[in-house]
Amino acid sequence: MKIRRAEEKDIPALLGLLNQVLEIHAGIRPDIFIPGTTKYTVDELREMLRDDRKPVYVAADGQDRCVGYAFCQKREQPFSNNMVPFTSLFIDDLCVDQSARGRHVGEALFEHVKQEAKKMGCYEVTLNVWAGNTSAEKFYEKMGMKTKERQLEYIL
């Protein structure tokens, strides 16, 4: 398995994986997510693949087929009088194809993201996990991540 930057040829596989993630989220929060959709369009993916501030990494198998991805965004800490300025690499989405789970693909992607974040001079790697996605929570805790803050909601 090789971790590399995503290319246009990966877009069909990325769309399939994005759909897998969407279905998980729609199962957890059907009041928010629309089944049968994806987070990004083909055009949005093409644009993203050219943006160095939004790197997309893929895990490619021996036939160079995409079996997982990590969508990332380089973010600057907003200016605040009471906080030190820093840069984060935010994992917007990480997915491993259902057929490749249990083979350490997610771990390899996460480790690659950490290495890339260091090269970029980032202070941290961050991400969000939807409440109810316990398998993702367990995975990220296993990878050494800790809760930084929590977002709460009150549905009207």
Coordinates of C-alpha atoms in Angstrom, one line a residue:
M1 CA 0.0 0.0 0.0
K2 CA 1.2 3.5 -0.9
I3 CA 0.0 6.8 0.5
R4 CA 0.1 9.6 -2.1
R5 CA -1.7 12.8 -3.1
A6 CA -5.0 12.2 -4.8
E7 CA -5.2 12.6 -8.6
E8 CA -8.0 13.2 -11.0
K9 CA -8.1 9.5 -11.9
D10 CA -9.1 8.9 -8.2
I11 CA -12.3 10.9 -8.4
P12 CA -14.7 8.0 -9.1
A13 CA -13.2 6.1 -6.1
L14 CA -13.3 9.2 -3.9
L15 CA -17.0 9.6 -4.7
G16 CA -17.7 6.0 -3.8
L17 CA -15.9 6.4 -0.5
L18 CA -17.6 9.8 0.2
N19 CA -20.9 7.9 -0.3
Q20 CA -19.9 5.3 2.3
V21 CA -19.1 8.0 4.8
L22 CA -22.4 9.8 4.1
E23 CA -24.4 6.7 4.6
I24 CA -22.8 6.2 8.1
H25 CA -23.6 9.8 9.0
A26 CA -27.1 9.6 7.6
G27 CA -27.7 6.5 9.8
I28 CA -26.5 8.5 12.8
R29 CA -28.2 11.8 12.0
P30 CA -31.0 11.4 9.4
D31 CA -32.2 14.8 10.5
I32 CA -29.1 16.4 9.0
F33 CA -27.6 14.2 6.3
I34 CA -29.4 13.3 3.0
P35 CA -28.9 9.7 1.9
G36 CA -27.6 9.1 -1.6
T37 CA -25.6 12.3 -1.8
T38 CA -21.9 13.1 -1.4
K39 CA -20.1 15.9 0.4
Y40 CA -18.4 17.2 -2.8
T41 CA -19.2 17.3 -6.5
V42 CA -16.8 16.2 -9.2
D43 CA -16.0 19.8 -10.0
E44 CA -15.4 20.6 -6.3
L45 CA -13.1 17.6 -6.1
R46 CA -11.1 18.7 -9.2
E47 CA -10.6 22.1 -7.7
M48 CA -9.6 20.7 -4.3
L49 CA -7.0 18.4 -5.9
R50 CA -5.2 21.5 -7.2
D51 CA -5.3 23.4 -3.9
D52 CA -2.2 22.9 -1.7
R53 CA -4.0 24.3 1.3
K54 CA -6.5 21.4 1.0
P55 CA -4.4 18.3 0.3
V56 CA -6.2 15.0 -0.3
Y57 CA -4.2 11.9 0.4
V58 CA -5.2 8.5 -0.8
A59 CA -4.2 5.0 0.2
A60 CA -3.6 3.1 -3.0
D61 CA -3.3 -0.7 -3.2
G62 CA -0.9 -2.7 -5.3
Q63 CA -2.9 -2.0 -8.5
D64 CA -2.9 1.8 -7.5
R65 CA -6.6 1.7 -6.7
C66 CA -7.8 4.1 -4.0
V67 CA -8.9 2.2 -0.9
G68 CA -9.0 5.1 1.5
Y69 CA -8.6 8.8 1.7
A70 CA -7.9 11.7 4.1
F71 CA -9.3 15.2 3.0
C72 CA -7.3 17.8 4.9
Q73 CA -7.3 21.6 5.3
K74 CA -4.5 23.8 6.5
R75 CA -6.0 26.3 8.9
E76 CA -4.6 29.3 10.7
Q77 CA -5.8 29.9 14.3
P78 CA -8.0 33.0 14.1
F79 CA -6.5 36.1 15.7
S80 CA -7.4 36.5 19.4
N81 CA -5.8 38.6 22.1
N82 CA -5.8 35.7 24.5
M83 CA -4.5 32.9 22.2
V84 CA -1.1 32.1 20.7
P85 CA -1.3 32.1 16.8
F86 CA -0.7 28.6 15.3
T87 CA -1.5 26.5 12.2
S88 CA -3.5 23.3 12.2
L89 CA -4.0 20.6 9.7
F90 CA -7.7 19.7 10.0
I91 CA -8.8 16.3 8.8
D92 CA -12.1 17.1 7.1
D93 CA -12.8 13.5 6.3
L94 CA -11.0 10.2 6.6
C95 CA -12.4 7.0 5.1
V96 CA -11.3 3.4 4.4
D97 CA -13.2 1.3 1.9
Q98 CA -15.4 -1.3 3.7
S99 CA -13.5 -4.0 1.8
A100 CA -10.1 -2.8 3.2
R101 CA -11.0 -2.2 6.8
G102 CA -9.0 -4.1 9.4
R103 CA -5.8 -3.9 7.3
H104 CA -4.3 -0.8 9.0
V105 CA -5.1 1.5 6.1
G106 CA -6.6 4.1 8.4
E107 CA -3.6 4.0 10.6
A108 CA -1.3 4.5 7.6
L109 CA -3.3 7.4 6.4
F110 CA -3.4 9.1 9.8
E111 CA 0.4 8.6 10.3
H112 CA 1.0 10.1 6.8
V113 CA -1.2 13.1 7.7
K114 CA 0.8 13.7 10.9
Q115 CA 4.1 13.6 8.9
E116 CA 2.7 16.0 6.3
A117 CA 1.5 18.4 9.0
K118 CA 4.9 18.4 10.6
K119 CA 6.5 19.3 7.2
M120 CA 4.0 22.1 6.8
G121 CA 5.0 23.5 10.2
C122 CA 1.6 22.8 11.8
Y123 CA 1.2 22.8 15.6
E124 CA -1.5 20.1 15.6
V125 CA -3.8 17.8 13.6
T126 CA -7.5 18.2 14.4
L127 CA -10.8 16.7 13.3
N128 CA -14.4 16.4 14.3
V129 CA -16.4 13.2 15.0
W130 CA -20.1 13.0 15.0
A131 CA -21.6 11.9 18.3
G132 CA -22.8 8.3 17.8
N133 CA -19.9 7.3 15.5
T134 CA -18.2 5.3 18.2
S135 CA -16.0 3.2 15.9
A136 CA -14.4 6.5 14.6
E137 CA -14.0 7.8 18.2
K138 CA -12.3 4.6 19.3
F139 CA -10.0 4.7 16.2
Y140 CA -8.9 8.2 16.8
E141 CA -8.3 7.7 20.5
K142 CA -6.2 4.6 19.6
M143 CA -4.2 6.9 17.3
G144 CA -3.5 9.1 20.3
M145 CA -6.0 11.9 19.8
K146 CA -7.6 13.6 22.8
T147 CA -10.8 15.7 23.0
K148 CA -9.9 19.4 22.6
E149 CA -13.4 20.9 22.8
R150 CA -17.0 19.8 22.4
Q151 CA -19.7 21.4 20.4
L152 CA -23.2 21.0 21.9
E153 CA -26.6 21.5 20.3
Y154 CA -30.1 22.2 21.3
I155 CA -32.6 21.3 18.6
L156 CA -35.6 23.5 18.4

